[in-house]
PDB file of C-alpha atoms in Angstrom:
ATOM      1  CA  GLN A   1       0.091  -0.062  -0.099  1.00 68.00           C
ATOM      2  CA  LYS A   2       1.365   3.400  -0.840  1.00 78.00           C
ATOM      3  CA  GLU A   3       1.753   5.966   1.920  1.00 88.00           C
ATOM      4  CA  VAL A   4      -0.428   8.500  -0.185  1.00 93.00           C
ATOM      5  CA  GLU A   5      -3.060   7.526  -2.654  1.00 92.00           C
ATOM      6  CA  GLN A   6      -4.371   9.865  -5.261  1.00 92.00           C
ATOM      7  CA  ASP A   7      -6.645   9.206  -8.226  1.00 84.00           C
ATOM      8  CA  PRO A   8      -4.584  10.200 -11.254  1.00 80.00           C
ATOM      9  CA  GLY A   9      -7.520  11.247 -13.430  1.00 82.00           C
ATOM     10  CA  PRO A  10      -7.663  12.794 -15.666  1.00 90.00           C
ATOM     11  CA  LEU A  11     -10.652  14.939 -14.517  1.00 94.00           C
ATOM     12  CA  SER A  12     -12.363  17.043 -16.897  1.00 96.00           C
ATOM     13  CA  VAL A  13     -14.874  19.655 -15.877  1.00 96.00           C
ATOM     14  CA  PRO A  14     -16.728  22.787 -17.465  1.00 97.00           C
ATOM     15  CA  GLU A  15     -15.650  26.329 -16.639  1.00 97.00           C
ATOM     16  CA  GLY A  16     -17.282  27.308 -13.373  1.00 97.00           C
ATOM     17  CA  ALA A  17     -17.694  23.908 -11.928  1.00 97.00           C
ATOM     18  CA  ILE A  18     -16.754  23.115  -8.358  1.00 97.00           C
ATOM     19  CA  VAL A  19     -13.958  20.696  -8.252  1.00 97.00           C
ATOM     20  CA  SER A  20     -13.117  18.196  -5.614  1.00 96.00           C
ATOM     21  CA  LEU A  21      -9.687  16.647  -5.599  1.00 96.00           C
ATOM     22  CA  ASN A  22      -8.960  14.055  -2.721  1.00 95.00           C
ATOM     23  CA  CYS A  23      -6.072  11.842  -1.323  1.00 95.00           C
ATOM     24  CA  THR A  24      -6.085   9.140   1.200  1.00 95.00           C
ATOM     25  CA  TYR A  25      -3.014   8.341   3.331  1.00 95.00           C
ATOM     26  CA  SER A  26      -1.856   5.540   5.714  1.00 93.00           C
ATOM     27  CA  ASN A  27       0.452   7.208   8.280  1.00 91.00           C
ATOM     28  CA  SER A  28      -1.447   8.681  11.270  1.00 90.00           C
ATOM     29  CA  ALA A  29       1.738  10.620  12.182  1.00 89.00           C
ATOM     30  CA  PHE A  30       1.360  13.175   9.486  1.00 90.00           C
ATOM     31  CA  GLN A  31       0.628  16.658  10.824  1.00 88.00           C
ATOM     32  CA  TYR A  32       1.142  18.975   7.994  1.00 90.00           C
ATOM     33  CA  PHE A  33      -0.634  18.455   4.667  1.00 93.00           C
ATOM     34  CA  MET A  34       0.391  20.492   1.426  1.00 93.00           C
ATOM     35  CA  TRP A  35      -1.332  21.011  -1.904  1.00 95.00           C
ATOM     36  CA  TYR A  36       0.879  21.727  -4.964  1.00 95.00           C
ATOM     37  CA  ARG A  37      -0.120  22.727  -8.510  1.00 96.00           C
ATOM     38  CA  GLN A  38       2.171  21.606 -11.338  1.00 95.00           C
ATOM     39  CA  TYR A  39       1.791  22.961 -14.761  1.00 94.00           C
ATOM     40  CA  SER A  40       3.130  20.996 -17.609  1.00 89.00           C
ATOM     41  CA  ARG A  41       6.984  20.870 -17.587  1.00 86.00           C
ATOM     42  CA  LYS A  42       7.143  23.086 -14.621  1.00 91.00           C
ATOM     43  CA  GLY A  43       7.980  22.666 -10.976  1.00 92.00           C
ATOM     44  CA  PRO A  44       5.341  22.365  -8.333  1.00 94.00           C
ATOM     45  CA  GLU A  45       3.825  25.397  -6.878  1.00 93.00           C
ATOM     46  CA  LEU A  46       2.704  25.617  -3.269  1.00 91.00           C
ATOM     47  CA  LEU A  47      -1.171  26.401  -3.282  1.00 93.00           C
ATOM     48  CA  MET A  48      -1.752  25.987   0.519  1.00 91.00           C
ATOM     49  CA  TYR A  49      -1.237  23.820   3.499  1.00 89.00           C
ATOM     50  CA  THR A  50      -3.249  22.852   6.474  1.00 90.00           C
ATOM     51  CA  TYR A  51      -2.153  21.605   9.958  1.00 87.00           C
ATOM     52  CA  SER A  52      -3.841  18.689  11.526  1.00 84.00           C
ATOM     53  CA  SER A  53      -7.483  18.287  10.911  1.00 83.00           C
ATOM     54  CA  GLY A  54      -9.921  21.068   9.704  1.00 85.00           C
ATOM     55  CA  ASN A  55     -10.411  23.589   6.897  1.00 91.00           C
ATOM     56  CA  LYS A  56      -8.496  26.441   5.276  1.00 93.00           C
ATOM     57  CA  GLU A  57      -9.765  28.754   2.820  1.00 95.00           C
ATOM     58  CA  ASP A  58      -7.753  30.904   0.340  1.00 94.00           C
ATOM     59  CA  GLY A  59      -9.718  32.497  -2.299  1.00 96.00           C
ATOM     60  CA  ARG A  60     -11.338  30.006  -4.354  1.00 97.00           C
ATOM     61  CA  PHE A  61      -9.436  27.329  -2.842  1.00 97.00           C
ATOM     62  CA  THR A  62     -10.364  25.342   0.319  1.00 97.00           C
ATOM     63  CA  ALA A  63      -8.254  22.545   1.882  1.00 96.00           C
ATOM     64  CA  GLN A  64      -9.821  20.089   4.131  1.00 95.00           C
ATOM     65  CA  VAL A  65      -8.196  17.486   6.369  1.00 94.00           C
ATOM     66  CA  ASP A  66      -9.974  14.639   8.238  1.00 93.00           C
ATOM     67  CA  LYS A  67      -7.421  12.783  10.295  1.00 91.00           C
ATOM     68  CA  SER A  68      -9.838  10.400  11.643  1.00 92.00           C
ATOM     69  CA  SER A  69     -10.476   8.989   8.090  1.00 93.00           C
ATOM     70  CA  LYS A  70      -6.999   9.921   6.864  1.00 94.00           C
ATOM     71  CA  TYR A  71      -8.501  11.889   3.995  1.00 94.00           C
ATOM     72  CA  ILE A  72      -7.446  15.127   2.421  1.00 95.00           C
ATOM     73  CA  SER A  73      -9.479  17.188   0.040  1.00 96.00           C
ATOM     74  CA  LEU A  74      -9.078  20.197  -2.173  1.00 97.00           C
ATOM     75  CA  PHE A  75     -11.990  22.168  -3.354  1.00 97.00           C
ATOM     76  CA  ILE A  76     -11.776  24.715  -6.140  1.00 97.00           C
ATOM     77  CA  ARG A  77     -14.855  27.090  -6.633  1.00 97.00           C
ATOM     78  CA  ASP A  78     -15.534  28.688  -9.881  1.00 97.00           C
ATOM     79  CA  SER A  79     -12.970  26.799 -11.717  1.00 97.00           C
ATOM     80  CA  GLN A  80     -11.127  28.531 -14.578  1.00 97.00           C
ATOM     81  CA  PRO A  81      -9.232  27.074 -17.627  1.00 97.00           C
ATOM     82  CA  SER A  82      -6.156  28.540 -15.949  1.00 96.00           C
ATOM     83  CA  ASP A  83      -6.703  25.944 -13.244  1.00 97.00           C
ATOM     84  CA  SER A  84      -5.892  23.216 -15.477  1.00 97.00           C
ATOM     85  CA  ALA A  85      -2.809  21.578 -14.221  1.00 96.00           C
ATOM     86  CA  THR A  86      -1.878  18.585 -12.051  1.00 95.00           C
ATOM     87  CA  TYR A  87      -2.648  18.788  -8.304  1.00 97.00           C
ATOM     88  CA  LEU A  88      -0.494  16.967  -5.920  1.00 95.00           C
ATOM     89  CA  CYS A  89      -1.218  16.391  -2.228  1.00 95.00           C
ATOM     90  CA  ALA A  90       1.924  15.987  -0.009  1.00 94.00           C
ATOM     91  CA  PRO A  91       1.704  15.277   3.642  1.00 93.00           C
ATOM     92  CA  ASP A  92       4.845  16.107   5.353  1.00 89.00           C
ATOM     93  CA  GLN A  93       6.737  13.534   7.265  1.00 84.00           C
ATOM     94  CA  GLY A  94       9.515  14.909   9.466  1.00 80.00           C
ATOM     95  CA  GLY A  95      10.451  17.592   6.951  1.00 82.00           C
ATOM     96  CA  LYS A  96      10.104  15.273   3.905  1.00 87.00           C
ATOM     97  CA  LEU A  97       7.031  15.508   1.561  1.00 91.00           C
ATOM     98  CA  ILE A  98       5.419  12.332   0.530  1.00 92.00           C
ATOM     99  CA  PHE A  99       3.675  13.082  -2.796  1.00 93.00           C
ATOM    100  CA  GLY A 100       0.527  11.522  -4.130  1.00 91.00           C
ATOM    101  CA  GLN A 101       0.579  10.683  -7.742  1.00 90.00           C
ATOM    102  CA  GLY A 102      -1.129  13.718  -8.672  1.00 93.00           C
ATOM    103  CA  THR A 103      -4.683  14.355 -10.218  1.00 94.00           C
ATOM    104  CA  GLU A 104      -4.572  15.869 -13.776  1.00 94.00           C
ATOM    105  CA  LEU A 105      -7.428  18.412 -14.051  1.00 96.00           C
ATOM    106  CA  SER A 106      -8.689  20.005 -17.102  1.00 96.00           C
ATOM    107  CA  VAL A 107     -11.132  22.799 -17.121  1.00 97.00           C
ATOM    108  CA  LYS A 108     -12.903  23.285 -20.460  1.00 97.00           C
ATOM    109  CA  PRO A 109     -14.070  26.935 -21.443  1.00 95.00           C
TER     110      PRO A 109
ATOM    111  CA  GLY B   1       9.336  35.808  -2.083  1.00 64.00           C
ATOM    112  CA  ALA B   2      10.463  32.523  -1.795  1.00 82.00           C
ATOM    113  CA  VAL B   3      11.913  31.925  -5.491  1.00 91.00           C
ATOM    114  CA  VAL B   4      14.016  29.026  -6.255  1.00 94.00           C
ATOM    115  CA  SER B   5      15.881  28.860  -9.566  1.00 96.00           C
ATOM    116  CA  GLN B   6      17.575  25.865 -11.475  1.00 97.00           C
ATOM    117  CA  HIS B   7      20.159  25.878 -14.085  1.00 96.00           C
ATOM    118  CA  PRO B   8      20.149  24.672 -16.781  1.00 97.00           C
ATOM    119  CA  SER B   9      16.409  24.395 -17.576  1.00 96.00           C
ATOM    120  CA  TRP B  10      17.221  21.724 -20.074  1.00 96.00           C
ATOM    121  CA  VAL B  11      20.257  19.807 -21.212  1.00 97.00           C
ATOM    122  CA  ILE B  12      21.022  17.115 -23.760  1.00 97.00           C
ATOM    123  CA  CYS B  13      24.130  15.108 -23.365  1.00 95.00           C
ATOM    124  CA  LYS B  14      25.942  12.006 -24.683  1.00 96.00           C
ATOM    125  CA  SER B  15      25.974   8.816 -22.808  1.00 96.00           C
ATOM    126  CA  GLY B  16      28.870   8.715 -20.463  1.00 96.00           C
ATOM    127  CA  THR B  17      29.229  12.333 -19.750  1.00 96.00           C
ATOM    128  CA  SER B  18      28.477  14.070 -16.550  1.00 97.00           C
ATOM    129  CA  VAL B  19      25.967  16.818 -16.035  1.00 97.00           C
ATOM    130  CA  LYS B  20      25.747  19.328 -13.147  1.00 97.00           C
ATOM    131  CA  ILE B  21      22.442  21.110 -12.256  1.00 97.00           C
ATOM    132  CA  GLU B  22      22.440  24.016  -9.979  1.00 97.00           C
ATOM    133  CA  CYS B  23      19.710  24.991  -7.482  1.00 96.00           C
ATOM    134  CA  ARG B  24      19.538  28.424  -5.940  1.00 95.00           C
ATOM    135  CA  SER B  25      17.321  30.087  -3.332  1.00 93.00           C
ATOM    136  CA  LEU B  26      17.142  33.735  -4.528  1.00 93.00           C
ATOM    137  CA  ASP B  27      15.621  35.579  -1.549  1.00 88.00           C
ATOM    138  CA  PHE B  28      16.013  33.406   1.336  1.00 87.00           C
ATOM    139  CA  GLN B  29      18.461  31.211   3.117  1.00 88.00           C
ATOM    140  CA  ALA B  30      17.906  27.471   2.715  1.00 88.00           C
ATOM    141  CA  THR B  31      19.387  25.015   5.248  1.00 85.00           C
ATOM    142  CA  THR B  32      17.868  22.041   3.693  1.00 91.00           C
ATOM    143  CA  MET B  33      17.535  21.496  -0.008  1.00 94.00           C
ATOM    144  CA  PHE B  34      15.763  18.416  -1.695  1.00 95.00           C
ATOM    145  CA  TRP B  35      16.334  16.771  -4.972  1.00 97.00           C
ATOM    146  CA  TYR B  36      13.507  15.001  -6.732  1.00 96.00           C
ATOM    147  CA  ARG B  37      13.171  13.152 -10.099  1.00 96.00           C
ATOM    148  CA  GLN B  38       9.909  12.912 -11.963  1.00 94.00           C
ATOM    149  CA  PHE B  39       9.337  10.733 -14.877  1.00 91.00           C
ATOM    150  CA  PRO B  40       6.410  11.402 -17.445  1.00 86.00           C
ATOM    151  CA  LYS B  41       2.855  11.122 -15.897  1.00 82.00           C
ATOM    152  CA  GLN B  42       4.408  10.082 -12.474  1.00 86.00           C
ATOM    153  CA  SER B  43       4.672  11.950  -9.133  1.00 87.00           C
ATOM    154  CA  LEU B  44       7.882  13.415  -7.670  1.00 92.00           C
ATOM    155  CA  MET B  45      10.292  10.870  -6.227  1.00 93.00           C
ATOM    156  CA  LEU B  46      12.661  12.242  -3.531  1.00 94.00           C
ATOM    157  CA  MET B  47      16.300  11.356  -4.307  1.00 96.00           C
ATOM    158  CA  ALA B  48      18.112  13.049  -1.480  1.00 95.00           C
ATOM    159  CA  THR B  49      18.053  15.617   1.146  1.00 93.00           C
ATOM    160  CA  SER B  50      21.074  17.940   1.472  1.00 91.00           C
ATOM    161  CA  ASN B  51      21.888  19.906   4.371  1.00 87.00           C
ATOM    162  CA  GLU B  52      24.323  22.963   4.109  1.00 83.00           C
ATOM    163  CA  GLY B  53      27.884  21.976   5.286  1.00 82.00           C
ATOM    164  CA  SER B  54      27.142  18.231   5.489  1.00 84.00           C
ATOM    165  CA  LYS B  55      26.677  15.000   3.504  1.00 88.00           C
ATOM    166  CA  ALA B  56      23.554  14.567   1.655  1.00 92.00           C
ATOM    167  CA  THR B  57      21.229  11.857   2.796  1.00 94.00           C
ATOM    168  CA  TYR B  58      19.982   9.571   0.070  1.00 96.00           C
ATOM    169  CA  GLU B  59      16.851   7.701  -0.401  1.00 94.00           C
ATOM    170  CA  GLN B  60      16.782   4.008  -0.575  1.00 94.00           C
ATOM    171  CA  GLY B  61      17.705   2.868  -4.252  1.00 93.00           C
ATOM    172  CA  VAL B  62      19.314   6.136  -5.165  1.00 95.00           C
ATOM    173  CA  GLU B  63      23.113   5.589  -5.899  1.00 94.00           C
ATOM    174  CA  LYS B  64      25.177   8.086  -4.095  1.00 92.00           C
ATOM    175  CA  ASP B  65      28.107   7.638  -6.288  1.00 94.00           C
ATOM    176  CA  LYS B  66      25.996   8.296  -9.398  1.00 96.00           C
ATOM    177  CA  PHE B  67      24.180  11.347  -8.004  1.00 96.00           C
ATOM    178  CA  LEU B  68      26.499  13.688  -6.327  1.00 95.00           C
ATOM    179  CA  ILE B  69      25.119  16.386  -4.308  1.00 94.00           C
ATOM    180  CA  ASN B  70      26.891  19.378  -2.791  1.00 91.00           C
ATOM    181  CA  HIS B  71      25.404  21.865  -0.519  1.00 89.00           C
ATOM    182  CA  ALA B  72      28.176  24.443  -0.028  1.00 83.00           C
ATOM    183  CA  SER B  73      26.259  27.488   0.924  1.00 89.00           C
ATOM    184  CA  LEU B  74      22.825  28.431   2.285  1.00 89.00           C
ATOM    185  CA  THR B  75      21.693  29.421  -1.233  1.00 92.00           C
ATOM    186  CA  LEU B  76      23.216  26.879  -3.417  1.00 93.00           C
ATOM    187  CA  SER B  77      23.079  23.103  -3.969  1.00 94.00           C
ATOM    188  CA  THR B  78      24.194  21.165  -7.018  1.00 95.00           C
ATOM    189  CA  LEU B  79      23.496  17.703  -8.384  1.00 97.00           C
ATOM    190  CA  THR B  80      25.960  16.167 -10.588  1.00 97.00           C
ATOM    191  CA  VAL B  81      24.848  13.075 -12.651  1.00 97.00           C
ATOM    192  CA  THR B  82      28.004  11.281 -13.244  1.00 96.00           C
ATOM    193  CA  SER B  83      28.443   9.033 -16.377  1.00 96.00           C
ATOM    194  CA  ALA B  84      24.810   9.601 -17.475  1.00 96.00           C
ATOM    195  CA  HIS B  85      23.066   7.061 -19.377  1.00 96.00           C
ATOM    196  CA  PRO B  86      19.675   7.185 -21.325  1.00 96.00           C
ATOM    197  CA  GLU B  87      17.897   5.796 -18.319  1.00 95.00           C
ATOM    198  CA  ASP B  88      18.814   8.801 -16.443  1.00 96.00           C
ATOM    199  CA  SER B  89      16.832  10.978 -18.745  1.00 96.00           C
ATOM    200  CA  SER B  90      14.259  12.610 -16.506  1.00 96.00           C
ATOM    201  CA  PHE B  91      12.937  15.850 -15.153  1.00 96.00           C
ATOM    202  CA  TYR B  92      15.155  16.676 -11.921  1.00 97.00           C
ATOM    203  CA  ILE B  93      13.427  19.309  -9.595  1.00 97.00           C
ATOM    204  CA  CYS B  94      15.019  20.796  -6.505  1.00 97.00           C
ATOM    205  CA  SER B  95      13.331  22.337  -3.513  1.00 95.00           C
ATOM    206  CA  ALA B  96      14.459  24.450  -0.839  1.00 93.00           C
ATOM    207  CA  ARG B  97      13.091  24.947   2.748  1.00 88.00           C
ATOM    208  CA  GLU B  98      13.762  28.341   4.616  1.00 79.00           C
ATOM    209  CA  ALA B  99      16.288  28.326   7.374  1.00 68.00           C
ATOM    210  CA  SER B 100      13.783  30.249   9.572  1.00 62.00           C
ATOM    211  CA  GLY B 101      10.922  28.245   8.222  1.00 53.00           C
ATOM    212  CA  GLY B 102       9.696  27.440  11.651  1.00 55.00           C
ATOM    213  CA  ALA B 103       6.873  24.848  11.974  1.00 55.00           C
ATOM    214  CA  THR B 104       5.474  25.304   8.464  1.00 58.00           C
ATOM    215  CA  LYS B 105       8.134  23.256   6.877  1.00 64.00           C
ATOM    216  CA  THR B 106       7.227  24.780   3.586  1.00 79.00           C
ATOM    217  CA  GLN B 107       9.324  23.667   0.594  1.00 87.00           C
ATOM    218  CA  TYR B 108       9.578  25.908  -2.436  1.00 91.00           C
ATOM    219  CA  PHE B 109      10.232  24.277  -5.721  1.00 94.00           C
ATOM    220  CA  GLY B 110      12.537  25.386  -8.654  1.00 96.00           C
ATOM    221  CA  PRO B 111      11.395  25.169 -12.288  1.00 95.00           C
ATOM    222  CA  GLY B 112      12.984  21.914 -12.944  1.00 96.00           C
ATOM    223  CA  THR B 113      15.724  20.606 -15.343  1.00 97.00           C
ATOM    224  CA  ARG B 114      14.907  18.316 -18.147  1.00 96.00           C
ATOM    225  CA  LEU B 115      17.829  16.007 -18.905  1.00 97.00           C
ATOM    226  CA  LEU B 116      17.955  13.831 -21.983  1.00 97.00           C
ATOM    227  CA  VAL B 117      20.895  11.490 -22.397  1.00 96.00           C
ATOM    228  CA  LEU B 118      21.409  10.301 -25.829  1.00 96.00           C
TER     229      LEU B 118
END
């Protein structure tokens, strides 16, 4: 079993849709949970992070962690074509990031 | 703020040659830098962690004699792929964590270096 599981997609949605991206993880010791966005042939860009369980909102993005079920979510409201990218969840393990496979998102105009 | 650069952005080399990739934190000091490799349609795989002034820690399965890492200053780490072969062709990405990062442990990533070994 991988430490972090993420549906690779691809996920295609129309512009304006609400997008839900999810990860599950196995290590209950994870405390920090990062979400990165990676455009094709570019390095990952930090979107946001959360500590322990709870929600965090930043503009159109909301990150949610449920430690009891080891489930991480990223919601994108009013999705835009410019949101088309691969989204990577990455719990932090003692300073190391454990990346999921990434979900490829395509937002169609 | 928190900009990380990599040089070169892409490189093509002949099999058997060595290639050096630089990773720089431009506006912050990084005590720790990380090197990742990413194959097409796959996630980032951590190769090694380097701390300024000390030897790098390599992940299981990564050959330390093939992937030489030097972290000589708080703003520069280098990865040298020695005697590169076609199977080393990949996208190499570095990241850096601020010396004063506190509890957030945020890593900032460089734009990546695409290596093609012929």
